[in-house]
mmCIF file of C-alpha atoms in Angstrom:
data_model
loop_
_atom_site.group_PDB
_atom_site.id
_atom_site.type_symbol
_atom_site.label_atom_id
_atom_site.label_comp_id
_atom_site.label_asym_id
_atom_site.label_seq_id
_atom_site.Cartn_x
_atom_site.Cartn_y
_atom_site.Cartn_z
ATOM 1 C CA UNK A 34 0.000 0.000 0.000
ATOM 2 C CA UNK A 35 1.014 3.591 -0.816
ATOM 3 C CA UNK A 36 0.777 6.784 1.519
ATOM 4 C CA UNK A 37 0.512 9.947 1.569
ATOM 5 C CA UNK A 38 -1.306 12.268 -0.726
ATOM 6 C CA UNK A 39 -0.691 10.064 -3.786
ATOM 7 C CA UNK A 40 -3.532 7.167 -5.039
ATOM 8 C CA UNK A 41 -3.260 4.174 -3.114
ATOM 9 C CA UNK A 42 -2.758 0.641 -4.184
ATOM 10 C CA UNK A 43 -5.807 -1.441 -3.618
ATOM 11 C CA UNK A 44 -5.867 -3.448 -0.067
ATOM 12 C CA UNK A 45 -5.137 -6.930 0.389
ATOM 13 C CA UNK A 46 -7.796 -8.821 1.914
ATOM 14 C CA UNK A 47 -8.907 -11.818 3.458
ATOM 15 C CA UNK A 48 -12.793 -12.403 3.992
ATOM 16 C CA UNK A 49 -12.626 -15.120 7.495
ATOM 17 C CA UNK A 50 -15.981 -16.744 8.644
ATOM 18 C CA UNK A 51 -19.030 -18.107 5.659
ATOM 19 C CA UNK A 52 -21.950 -17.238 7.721
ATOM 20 C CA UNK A 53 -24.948 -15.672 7.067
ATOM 21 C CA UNK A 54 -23.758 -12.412 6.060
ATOM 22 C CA UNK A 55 -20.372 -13.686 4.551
ATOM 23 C CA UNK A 56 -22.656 -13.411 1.058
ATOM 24 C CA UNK A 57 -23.298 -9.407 1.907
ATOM 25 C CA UNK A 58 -19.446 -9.142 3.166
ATOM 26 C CA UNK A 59 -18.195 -10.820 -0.453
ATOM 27 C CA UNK A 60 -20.738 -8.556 -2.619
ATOM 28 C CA UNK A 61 -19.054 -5.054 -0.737
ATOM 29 C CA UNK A 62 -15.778 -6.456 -1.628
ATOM 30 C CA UNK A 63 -16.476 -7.385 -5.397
ATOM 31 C CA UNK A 64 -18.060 -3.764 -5.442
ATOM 32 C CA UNK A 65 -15.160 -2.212 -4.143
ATOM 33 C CA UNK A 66 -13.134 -3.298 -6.265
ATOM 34 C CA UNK A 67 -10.749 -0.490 -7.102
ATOM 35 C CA UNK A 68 -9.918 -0.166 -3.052
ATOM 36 C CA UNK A 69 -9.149 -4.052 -2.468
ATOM 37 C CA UNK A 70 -8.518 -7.584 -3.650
ATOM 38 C CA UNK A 71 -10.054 -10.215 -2.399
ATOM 39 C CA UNK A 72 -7.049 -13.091 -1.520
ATOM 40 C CA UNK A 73 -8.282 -15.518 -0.129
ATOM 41 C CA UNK A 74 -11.336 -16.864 2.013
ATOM 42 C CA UNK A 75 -11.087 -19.052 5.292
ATOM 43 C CA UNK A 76 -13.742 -21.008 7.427
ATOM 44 C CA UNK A 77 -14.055 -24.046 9.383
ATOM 45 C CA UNK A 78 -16.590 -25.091 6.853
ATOM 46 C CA UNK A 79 -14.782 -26.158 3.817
ATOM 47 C CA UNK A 80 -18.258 -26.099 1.845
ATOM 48 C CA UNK A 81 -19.520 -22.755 2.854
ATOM 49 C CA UNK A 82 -16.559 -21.504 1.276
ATOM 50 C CA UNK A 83 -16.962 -23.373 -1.708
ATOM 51 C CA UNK A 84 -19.927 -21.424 -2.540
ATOM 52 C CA UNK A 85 -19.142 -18.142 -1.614
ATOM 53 C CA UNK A 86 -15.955 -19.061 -4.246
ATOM 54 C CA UNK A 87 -18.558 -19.768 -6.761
ATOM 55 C CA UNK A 88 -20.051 -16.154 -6.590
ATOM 56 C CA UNK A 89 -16.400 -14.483 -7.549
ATOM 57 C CA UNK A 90 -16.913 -13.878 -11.539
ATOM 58 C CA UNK A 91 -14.601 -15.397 -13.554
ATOM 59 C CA UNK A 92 -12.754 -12.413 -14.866
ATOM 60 C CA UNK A 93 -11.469 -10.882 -10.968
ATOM 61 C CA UNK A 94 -8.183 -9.337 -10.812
ATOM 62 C CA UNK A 95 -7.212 -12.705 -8.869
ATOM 63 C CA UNK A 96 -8.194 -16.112 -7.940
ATOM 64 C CA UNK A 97 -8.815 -15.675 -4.410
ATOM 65 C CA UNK A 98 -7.597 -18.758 -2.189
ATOM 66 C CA UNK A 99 -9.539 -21.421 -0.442
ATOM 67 C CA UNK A 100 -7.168 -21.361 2.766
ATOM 68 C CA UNK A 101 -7.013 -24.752 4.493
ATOM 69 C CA UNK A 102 -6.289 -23.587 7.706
ATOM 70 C CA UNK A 103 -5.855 -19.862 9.757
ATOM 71 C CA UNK A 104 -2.345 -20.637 9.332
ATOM 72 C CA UNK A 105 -2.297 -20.337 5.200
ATOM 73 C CA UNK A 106 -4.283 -17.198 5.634
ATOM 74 C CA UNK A 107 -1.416 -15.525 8.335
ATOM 75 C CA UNK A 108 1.147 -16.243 5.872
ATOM 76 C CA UNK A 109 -0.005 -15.146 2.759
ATOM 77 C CA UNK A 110 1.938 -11.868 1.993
ATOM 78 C CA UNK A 111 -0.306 -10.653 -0.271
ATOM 79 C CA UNK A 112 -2.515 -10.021 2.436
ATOM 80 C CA UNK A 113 -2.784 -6.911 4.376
ATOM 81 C CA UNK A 114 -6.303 -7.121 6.371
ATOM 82 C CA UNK A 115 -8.718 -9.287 7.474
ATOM 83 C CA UNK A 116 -12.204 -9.293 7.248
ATOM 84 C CA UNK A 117 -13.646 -11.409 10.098
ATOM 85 C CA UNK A 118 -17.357 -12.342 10.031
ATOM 86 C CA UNK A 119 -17.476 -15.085 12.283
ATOM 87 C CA UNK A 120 -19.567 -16.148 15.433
ATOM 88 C CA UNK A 121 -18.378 -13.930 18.422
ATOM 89 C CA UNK A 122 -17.830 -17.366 20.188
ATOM 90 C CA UNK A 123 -14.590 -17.939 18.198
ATOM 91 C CA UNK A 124 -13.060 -14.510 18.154
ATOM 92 C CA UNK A 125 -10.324 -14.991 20.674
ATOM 93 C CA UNK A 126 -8.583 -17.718 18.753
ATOM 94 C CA UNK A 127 -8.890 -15.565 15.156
ATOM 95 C CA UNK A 128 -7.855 -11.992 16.642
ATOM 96 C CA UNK A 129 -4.495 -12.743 18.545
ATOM 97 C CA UNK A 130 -2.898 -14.419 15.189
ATOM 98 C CA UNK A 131 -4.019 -12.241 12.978
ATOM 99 C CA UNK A 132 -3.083 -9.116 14.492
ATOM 100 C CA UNK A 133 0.672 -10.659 15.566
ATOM 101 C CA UNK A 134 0.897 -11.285 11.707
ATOM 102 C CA UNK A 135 0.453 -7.827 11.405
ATOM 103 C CA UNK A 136 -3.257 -8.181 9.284
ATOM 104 C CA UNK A 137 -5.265 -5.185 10.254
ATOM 105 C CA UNK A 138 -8.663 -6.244 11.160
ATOM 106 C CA UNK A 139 -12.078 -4.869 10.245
ATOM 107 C CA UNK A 140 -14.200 -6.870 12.577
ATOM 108 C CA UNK A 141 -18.366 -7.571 12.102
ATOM 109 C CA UNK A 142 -20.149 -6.417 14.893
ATOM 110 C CA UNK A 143 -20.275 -7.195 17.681
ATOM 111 C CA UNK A 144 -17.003 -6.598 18.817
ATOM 112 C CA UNK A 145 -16.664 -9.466 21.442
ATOM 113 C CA UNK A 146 -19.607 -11.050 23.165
ATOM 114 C CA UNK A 147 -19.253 -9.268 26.423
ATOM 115 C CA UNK A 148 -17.206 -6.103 27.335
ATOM 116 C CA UNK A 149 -14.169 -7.672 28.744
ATOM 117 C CA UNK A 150 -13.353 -9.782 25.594
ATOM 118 C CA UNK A 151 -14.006 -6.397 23.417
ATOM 119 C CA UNK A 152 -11.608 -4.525 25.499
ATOM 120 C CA UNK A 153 -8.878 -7.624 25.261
ATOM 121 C CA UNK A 154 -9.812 -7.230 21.437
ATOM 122 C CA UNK A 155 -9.193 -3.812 21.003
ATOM 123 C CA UNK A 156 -6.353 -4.242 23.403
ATOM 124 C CA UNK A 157 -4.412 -6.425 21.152
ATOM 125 C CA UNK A 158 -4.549 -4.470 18.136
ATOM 126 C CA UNK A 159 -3.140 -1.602 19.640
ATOM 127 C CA UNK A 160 -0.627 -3.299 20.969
ATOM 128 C CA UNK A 161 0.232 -5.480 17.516
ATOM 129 C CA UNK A 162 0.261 -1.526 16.147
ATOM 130 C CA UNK A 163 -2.661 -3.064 13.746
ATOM 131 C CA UNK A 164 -5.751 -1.126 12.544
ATOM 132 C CA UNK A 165 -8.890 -2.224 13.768
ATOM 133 C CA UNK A 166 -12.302 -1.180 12.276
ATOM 134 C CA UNK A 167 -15.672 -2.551 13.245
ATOM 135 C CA UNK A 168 -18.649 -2.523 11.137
ATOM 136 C CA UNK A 169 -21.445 -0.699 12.148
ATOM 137 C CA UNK A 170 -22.385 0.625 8.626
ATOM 138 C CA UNK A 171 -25.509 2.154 9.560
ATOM 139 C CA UNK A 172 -23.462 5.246 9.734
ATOM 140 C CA UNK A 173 -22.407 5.200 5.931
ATOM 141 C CA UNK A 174 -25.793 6.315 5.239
ATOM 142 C CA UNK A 175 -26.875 9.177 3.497
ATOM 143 C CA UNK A 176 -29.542 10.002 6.143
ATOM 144 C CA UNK A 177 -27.327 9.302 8.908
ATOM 145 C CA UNK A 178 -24.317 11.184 7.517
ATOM 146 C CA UNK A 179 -26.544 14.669 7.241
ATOM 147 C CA UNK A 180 -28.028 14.323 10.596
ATOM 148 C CA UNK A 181 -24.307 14.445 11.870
ATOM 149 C CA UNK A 182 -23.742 17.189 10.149
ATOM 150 C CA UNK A 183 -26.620 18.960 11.392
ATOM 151 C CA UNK A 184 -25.382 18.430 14.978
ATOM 152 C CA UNK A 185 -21.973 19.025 14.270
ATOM 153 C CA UNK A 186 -23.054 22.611 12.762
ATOM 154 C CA UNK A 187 -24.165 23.489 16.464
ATOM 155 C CA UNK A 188 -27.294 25.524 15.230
ATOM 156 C CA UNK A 189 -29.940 23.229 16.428
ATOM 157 C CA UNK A 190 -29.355 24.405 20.112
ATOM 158 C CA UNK A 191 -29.329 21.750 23.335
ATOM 159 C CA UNK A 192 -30.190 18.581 22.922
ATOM 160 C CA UNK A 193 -33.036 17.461 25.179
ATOM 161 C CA UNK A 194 -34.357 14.690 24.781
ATOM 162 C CA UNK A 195 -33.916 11.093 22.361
ATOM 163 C CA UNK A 196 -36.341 8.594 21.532
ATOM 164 C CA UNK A 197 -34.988 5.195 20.182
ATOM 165 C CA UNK A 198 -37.409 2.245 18.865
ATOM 166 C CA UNK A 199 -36.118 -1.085 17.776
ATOM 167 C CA UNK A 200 -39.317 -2.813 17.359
ATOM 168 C CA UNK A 201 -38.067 -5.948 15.368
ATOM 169 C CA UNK A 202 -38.935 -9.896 14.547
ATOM 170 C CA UNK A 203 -37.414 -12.574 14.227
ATOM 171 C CA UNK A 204 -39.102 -15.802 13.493
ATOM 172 C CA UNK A 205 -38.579 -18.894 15.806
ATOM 173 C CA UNK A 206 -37.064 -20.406 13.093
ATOM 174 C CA UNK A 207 -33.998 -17.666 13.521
ATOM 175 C CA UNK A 208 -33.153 -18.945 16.858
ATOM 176 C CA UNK A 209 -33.410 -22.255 16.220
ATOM 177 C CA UNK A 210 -30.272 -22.466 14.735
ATOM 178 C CA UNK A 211 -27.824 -23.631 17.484
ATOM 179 C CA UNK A 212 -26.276 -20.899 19.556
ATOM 180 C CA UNK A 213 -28.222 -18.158 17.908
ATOM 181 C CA UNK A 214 -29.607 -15.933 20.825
ATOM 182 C CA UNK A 215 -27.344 -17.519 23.373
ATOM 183 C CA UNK A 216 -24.825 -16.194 26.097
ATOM 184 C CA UNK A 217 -21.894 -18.776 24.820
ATOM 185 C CA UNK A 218 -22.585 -18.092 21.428
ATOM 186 C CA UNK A 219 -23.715 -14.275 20.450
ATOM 187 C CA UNK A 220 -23.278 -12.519 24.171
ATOM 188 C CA UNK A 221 -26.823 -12.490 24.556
ATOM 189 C CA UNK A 222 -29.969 -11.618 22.413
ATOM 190 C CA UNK A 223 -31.300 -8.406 20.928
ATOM 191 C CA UNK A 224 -28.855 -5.790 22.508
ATOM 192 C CA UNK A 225 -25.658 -6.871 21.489
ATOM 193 C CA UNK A 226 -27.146 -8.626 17.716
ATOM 194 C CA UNK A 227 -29.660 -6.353 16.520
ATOM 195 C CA UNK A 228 -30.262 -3.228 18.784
ATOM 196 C CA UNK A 229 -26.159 -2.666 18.795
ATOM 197 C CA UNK A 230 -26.259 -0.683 15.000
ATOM 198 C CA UNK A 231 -28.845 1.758 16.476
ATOM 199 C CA UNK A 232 -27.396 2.467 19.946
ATOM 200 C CA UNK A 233 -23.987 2.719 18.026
ATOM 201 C CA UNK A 234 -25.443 5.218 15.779
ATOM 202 C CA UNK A 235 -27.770 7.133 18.018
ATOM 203 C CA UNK A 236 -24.482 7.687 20.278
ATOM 204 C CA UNK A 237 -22.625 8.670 17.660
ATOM 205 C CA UNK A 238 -25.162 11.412 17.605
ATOM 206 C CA UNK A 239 -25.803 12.062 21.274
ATOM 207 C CA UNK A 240 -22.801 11.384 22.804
ATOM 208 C CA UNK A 241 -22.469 9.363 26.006
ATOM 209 C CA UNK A 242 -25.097 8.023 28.659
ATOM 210 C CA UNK A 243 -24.209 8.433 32.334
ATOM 211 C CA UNK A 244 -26.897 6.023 33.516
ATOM 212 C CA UNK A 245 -29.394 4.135 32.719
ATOM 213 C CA UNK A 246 -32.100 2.025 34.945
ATOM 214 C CA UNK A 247 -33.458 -0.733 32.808
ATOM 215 C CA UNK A 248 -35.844 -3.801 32.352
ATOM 216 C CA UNK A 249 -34.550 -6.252 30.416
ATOM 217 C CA UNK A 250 -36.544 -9.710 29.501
ATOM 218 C CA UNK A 251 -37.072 -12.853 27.856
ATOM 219 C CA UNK A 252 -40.192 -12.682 26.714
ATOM 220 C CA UNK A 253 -42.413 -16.131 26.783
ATOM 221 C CA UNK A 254 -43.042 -15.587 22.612
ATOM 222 C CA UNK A 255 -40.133 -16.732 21.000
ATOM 223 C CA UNK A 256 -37.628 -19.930 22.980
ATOM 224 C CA UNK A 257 -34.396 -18.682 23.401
ATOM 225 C CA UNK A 258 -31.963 -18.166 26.662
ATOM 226 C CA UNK A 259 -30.918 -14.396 26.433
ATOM 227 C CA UNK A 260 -32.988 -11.134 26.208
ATOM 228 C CA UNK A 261 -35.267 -10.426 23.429
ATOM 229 C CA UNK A 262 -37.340 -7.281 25.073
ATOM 230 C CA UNK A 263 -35.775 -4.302 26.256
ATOM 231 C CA UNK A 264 -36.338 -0.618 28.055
ATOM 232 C CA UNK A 265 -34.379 1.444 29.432
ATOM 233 C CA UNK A 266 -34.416 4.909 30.713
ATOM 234 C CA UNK A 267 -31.039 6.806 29.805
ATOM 235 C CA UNK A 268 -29.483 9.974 31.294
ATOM 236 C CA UNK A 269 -26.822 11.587 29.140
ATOM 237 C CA UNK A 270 -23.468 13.288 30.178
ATOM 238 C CA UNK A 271 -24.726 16.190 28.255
ATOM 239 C CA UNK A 272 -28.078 16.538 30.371
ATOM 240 C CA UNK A 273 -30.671 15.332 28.161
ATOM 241 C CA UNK A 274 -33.009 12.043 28.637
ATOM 242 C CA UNK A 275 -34.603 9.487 26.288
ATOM 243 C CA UNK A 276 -35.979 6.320 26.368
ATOM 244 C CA UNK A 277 -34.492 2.404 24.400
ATOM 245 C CA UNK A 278 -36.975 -0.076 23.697
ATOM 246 C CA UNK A 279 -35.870 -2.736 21.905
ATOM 247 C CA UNK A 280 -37.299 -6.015 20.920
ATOM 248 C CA UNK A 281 -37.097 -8.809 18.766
ATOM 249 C CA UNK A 282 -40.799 -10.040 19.729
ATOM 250 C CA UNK A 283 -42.127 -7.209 18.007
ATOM 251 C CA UNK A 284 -45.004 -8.994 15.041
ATOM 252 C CA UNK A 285 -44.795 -8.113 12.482
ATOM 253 C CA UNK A 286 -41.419 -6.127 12.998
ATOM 254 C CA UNK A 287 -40.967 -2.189 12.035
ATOM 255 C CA UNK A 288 -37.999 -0.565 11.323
ATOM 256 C CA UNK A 289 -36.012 1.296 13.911
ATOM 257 C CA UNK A 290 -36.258 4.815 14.783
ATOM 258 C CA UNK A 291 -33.936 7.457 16.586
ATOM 259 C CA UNK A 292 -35.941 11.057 17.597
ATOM 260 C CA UNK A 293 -33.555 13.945 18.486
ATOM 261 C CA UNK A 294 -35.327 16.599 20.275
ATOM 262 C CA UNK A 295 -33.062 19.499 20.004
ATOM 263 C CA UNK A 296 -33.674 23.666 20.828
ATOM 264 C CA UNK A 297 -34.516 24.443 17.582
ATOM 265 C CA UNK A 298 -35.574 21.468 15.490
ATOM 266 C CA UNK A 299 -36.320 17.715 15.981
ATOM 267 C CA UNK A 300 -34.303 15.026 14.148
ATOM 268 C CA UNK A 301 -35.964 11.706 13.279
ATOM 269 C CA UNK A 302 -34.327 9.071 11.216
ATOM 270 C CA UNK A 303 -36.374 6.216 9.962
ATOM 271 C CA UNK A 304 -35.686 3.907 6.850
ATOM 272 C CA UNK A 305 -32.892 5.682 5.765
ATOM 273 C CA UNK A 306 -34.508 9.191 6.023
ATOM 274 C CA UNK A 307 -34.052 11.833 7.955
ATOM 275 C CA UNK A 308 -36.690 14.263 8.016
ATOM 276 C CA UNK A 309 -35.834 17.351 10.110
ATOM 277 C CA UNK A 310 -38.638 19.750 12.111
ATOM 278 C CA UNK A 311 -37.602 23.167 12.751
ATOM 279 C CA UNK A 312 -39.728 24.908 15.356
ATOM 280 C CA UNK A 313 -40.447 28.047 12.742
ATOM 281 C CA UNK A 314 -42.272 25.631 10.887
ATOM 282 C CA UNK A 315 -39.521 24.931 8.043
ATOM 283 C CA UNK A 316 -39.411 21.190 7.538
ATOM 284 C CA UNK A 317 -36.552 19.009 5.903
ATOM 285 C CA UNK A 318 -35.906 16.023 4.542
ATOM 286 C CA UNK A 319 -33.131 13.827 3.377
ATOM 287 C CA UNK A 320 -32.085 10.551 2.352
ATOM 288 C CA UNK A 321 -33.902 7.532 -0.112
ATOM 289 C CA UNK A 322 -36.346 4.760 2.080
ATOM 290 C CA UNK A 323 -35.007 1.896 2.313
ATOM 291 C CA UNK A 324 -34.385 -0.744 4.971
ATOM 292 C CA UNK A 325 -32.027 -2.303 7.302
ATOM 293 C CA UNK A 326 -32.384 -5.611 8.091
ATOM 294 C CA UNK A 327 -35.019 -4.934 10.768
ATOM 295 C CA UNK A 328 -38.792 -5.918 10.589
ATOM 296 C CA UNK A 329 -39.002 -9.667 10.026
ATOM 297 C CA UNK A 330 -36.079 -10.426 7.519
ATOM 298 C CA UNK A 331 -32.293 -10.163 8.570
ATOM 299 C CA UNK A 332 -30.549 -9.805 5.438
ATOM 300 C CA UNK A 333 -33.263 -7.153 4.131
ATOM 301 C CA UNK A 334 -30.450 -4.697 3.577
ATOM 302 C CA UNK A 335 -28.291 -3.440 0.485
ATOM 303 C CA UNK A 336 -24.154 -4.146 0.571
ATOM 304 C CA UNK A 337 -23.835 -0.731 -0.341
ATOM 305 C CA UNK A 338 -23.016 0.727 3.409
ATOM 306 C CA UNK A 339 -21.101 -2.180 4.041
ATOM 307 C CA UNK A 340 -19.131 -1.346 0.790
ATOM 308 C CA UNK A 341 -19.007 1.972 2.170
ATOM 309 C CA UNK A 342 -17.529 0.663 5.509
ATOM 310 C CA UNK A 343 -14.902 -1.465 3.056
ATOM 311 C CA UNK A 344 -13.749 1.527 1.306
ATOM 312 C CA UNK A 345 -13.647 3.966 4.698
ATOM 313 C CA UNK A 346 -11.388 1.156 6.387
ATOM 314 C CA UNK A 347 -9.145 0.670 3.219
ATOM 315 C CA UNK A 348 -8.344 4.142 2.864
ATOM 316 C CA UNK A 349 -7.474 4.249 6.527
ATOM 317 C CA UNK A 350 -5.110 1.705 6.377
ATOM 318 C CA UNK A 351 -3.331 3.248 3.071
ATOM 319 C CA UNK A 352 -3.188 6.395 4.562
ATOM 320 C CA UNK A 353 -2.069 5.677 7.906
ATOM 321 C CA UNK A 354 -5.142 7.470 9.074
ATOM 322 C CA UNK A 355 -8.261 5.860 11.388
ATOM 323 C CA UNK A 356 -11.401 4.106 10.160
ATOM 324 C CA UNK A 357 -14.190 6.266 10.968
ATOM 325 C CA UNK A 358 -15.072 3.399 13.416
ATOM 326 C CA UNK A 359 -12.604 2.251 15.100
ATOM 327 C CA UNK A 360 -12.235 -0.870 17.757
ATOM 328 C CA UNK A 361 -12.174 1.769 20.671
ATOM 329 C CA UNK A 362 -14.969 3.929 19.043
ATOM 330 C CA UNK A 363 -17.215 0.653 18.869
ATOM 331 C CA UNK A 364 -16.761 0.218 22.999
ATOM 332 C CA UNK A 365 -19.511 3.130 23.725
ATOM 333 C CA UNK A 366 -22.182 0.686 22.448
ATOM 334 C CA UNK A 367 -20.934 -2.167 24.289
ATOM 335 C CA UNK A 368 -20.184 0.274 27.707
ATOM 336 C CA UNK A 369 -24.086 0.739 27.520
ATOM 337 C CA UNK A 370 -25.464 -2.316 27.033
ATOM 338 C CA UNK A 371 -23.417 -3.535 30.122
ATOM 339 C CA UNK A 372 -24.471 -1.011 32.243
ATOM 340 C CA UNK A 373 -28.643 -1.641 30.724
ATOM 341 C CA UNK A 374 -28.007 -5.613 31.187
ATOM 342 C CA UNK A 375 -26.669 -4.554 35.224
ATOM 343 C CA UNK A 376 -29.457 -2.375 35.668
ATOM 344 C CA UNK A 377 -32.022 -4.942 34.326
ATOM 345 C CA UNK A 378 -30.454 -7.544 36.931
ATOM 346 C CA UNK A 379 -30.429 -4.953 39.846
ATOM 347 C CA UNK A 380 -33.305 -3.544 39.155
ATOM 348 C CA UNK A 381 -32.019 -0.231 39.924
ATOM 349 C CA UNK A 382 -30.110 2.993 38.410
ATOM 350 C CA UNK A 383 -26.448 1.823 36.810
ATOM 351 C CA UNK A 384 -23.396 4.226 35.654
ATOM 352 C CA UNK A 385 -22.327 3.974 32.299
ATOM 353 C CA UNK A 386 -18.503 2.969 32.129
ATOM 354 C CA UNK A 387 -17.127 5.698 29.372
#
């Protein structure tokens, strides 16, 4: 890779895990083709690979590998970066190697399953002097982008209050699948899997929480062992309030929504829009409908933000700059759903760790 102010060479990657959204993952990739090159591809499951393989068209700059092992994957030169996709279960064994090979990381959320293992995650790439990005590309879009604009321009006043809706479903069928929407497996159920993109991006926005006091349940409609009904009550460093509900038991499932209740206008995002409120009447509005994976289907979502997270996170790494997410930036989301997952157990007011 080149640096500097000069065009950079494209990145070197390696796409690690076949799962669900390994398909999505390999589809930003192809598309992004002018800021990497797919190497190689590595998973446990020599079949899932197989087929992902098939999807690479026949003219590609390269013929990506099938690697055998984690081992063929660290010692391949021609890659610079990993792309892990993987269960959060099996992080700890990918991370360590790959960052010690010096393969800068851009990790699917979430980070770890619990906040200990994301700090010892975004521990070790700071100290293996690797980049690590995370994936919450809910932030690459269009809607999202101009509402942080809008609060970066300072003009709307104090905030005051935030109202955040994950009203989701998943089918029984989702959590049948073994580990899905368990502690061992995922970290738990809808705060750190689906809820995590919103509260990443809705802090992004507001900044940080100072406390919460939280109910947090497992709902008799759908059999699973962790959470899949949330509220919580939040109280922000900056003064304002709001209000998380988040559910997966939510028929038949609705997209998410953040409200921003500023001085001077009110921000709501919904299905990729943002439609602003001023209180002199002006309204606003910004951004194409579309969804996100919420309501009833998971993988109702383009691959253009996660392109968009591809090309962010190869530019960083060619330029010796940061990702605009980085492994630390991705621990306010998981510092929060801690402290709502204590509250819910104590049944009482928790401080946010930030």
């Amino acid at each position: 890779m080149e640096n500097g102010s000069e065009e950079i060479s494209p990145l070197g990657v390696a796409l690690v895990g076949a799962g669900m959204v390994a398909k999505t993952h390999l589809a930003a990739i192809l598309g992004a083709h002018r800021h990497v090159t797919l190497r190689g591809l590595y998973s446990r499951t020599s079949e899932r690979v197989a087929d992902l393989l098939k999807a690479v068209p026949a003219d590609y700059s390269c013929q990506p590998r099938p690697y055998g092992s984690l081992e063929q994957c660290l010692m391949d030169d021609s890659v610079d970066a990993a792309i892990v996709v993987t269960p959060p279960n099996v992080r700890e064994e990918l991370i360590q190697p790959l960052a010690e090979a010096g393969k800068h990381i851009l990790l699917e959320k979430p980070v770890a399953r619990n906040l200990p293992e994301a700090e010892q995650v975004v521990c070790v790439c700071e100290q293996a002097d690797v980049q690590l990005g995370i994936v919450f590309q809910h932030r690459f879009r269009a809607a999202s982008q101009m509402a942080k604009r809008l609060v970066n321009q300072r003009n709307l006043g104090r905030l005051g209050a935030v109202e955040v809706s994950v009203p989701w479903w998943r089918e029984q069928s989702y959590y049948d699948e073994p580990g899905r929407g368990t502690y061992e497996r995922d970290g738990g159920g809808v705060l750190i899997n689906q809820a995590i993109h919103t509260i990443d991006l809705f802090l992004s926005l507001t900044g940080p929480v100072e406390s919460v006091q939280a109910m947090v349940s497992t709902s008799p409609l759908l059999k699973m062992e962790a959470e899949n009904f949330v509220v919580a009550g939040l109280k922000f460093e900056n003064g304002a309030v709001g209000s998380l509900t988040a559910s997966t038991c939510s028929f038949p499932g609705a997209s998410e929504v953040i409200v921003l209740h500023f001085v001077t206008a009110s921000l709501r995002l919904e299905r990729g829009v943002l439609s602003v409120s001023w209180r002199d009447g002006q309204t606003e509005r910004h951004g194409e409908e579309n969804t996100s994976g919420g309501g009833a289907d998971p993988m109702a979502f383009t691959h253009a933000w996660h392109q968009a997270v591809l090309e962010d996170f190869a530019e960083a790494v060619g330029r010796g700059t940061r990702p605009t997410v980085t492994g630390h930036d991705a621990l306010a989301a998981h510092w929060l759903i801690e402290a709502i997952e204590r509250s819910g157990e104590r049944g009482q007011v928790v401080q946010v760790t930030n």
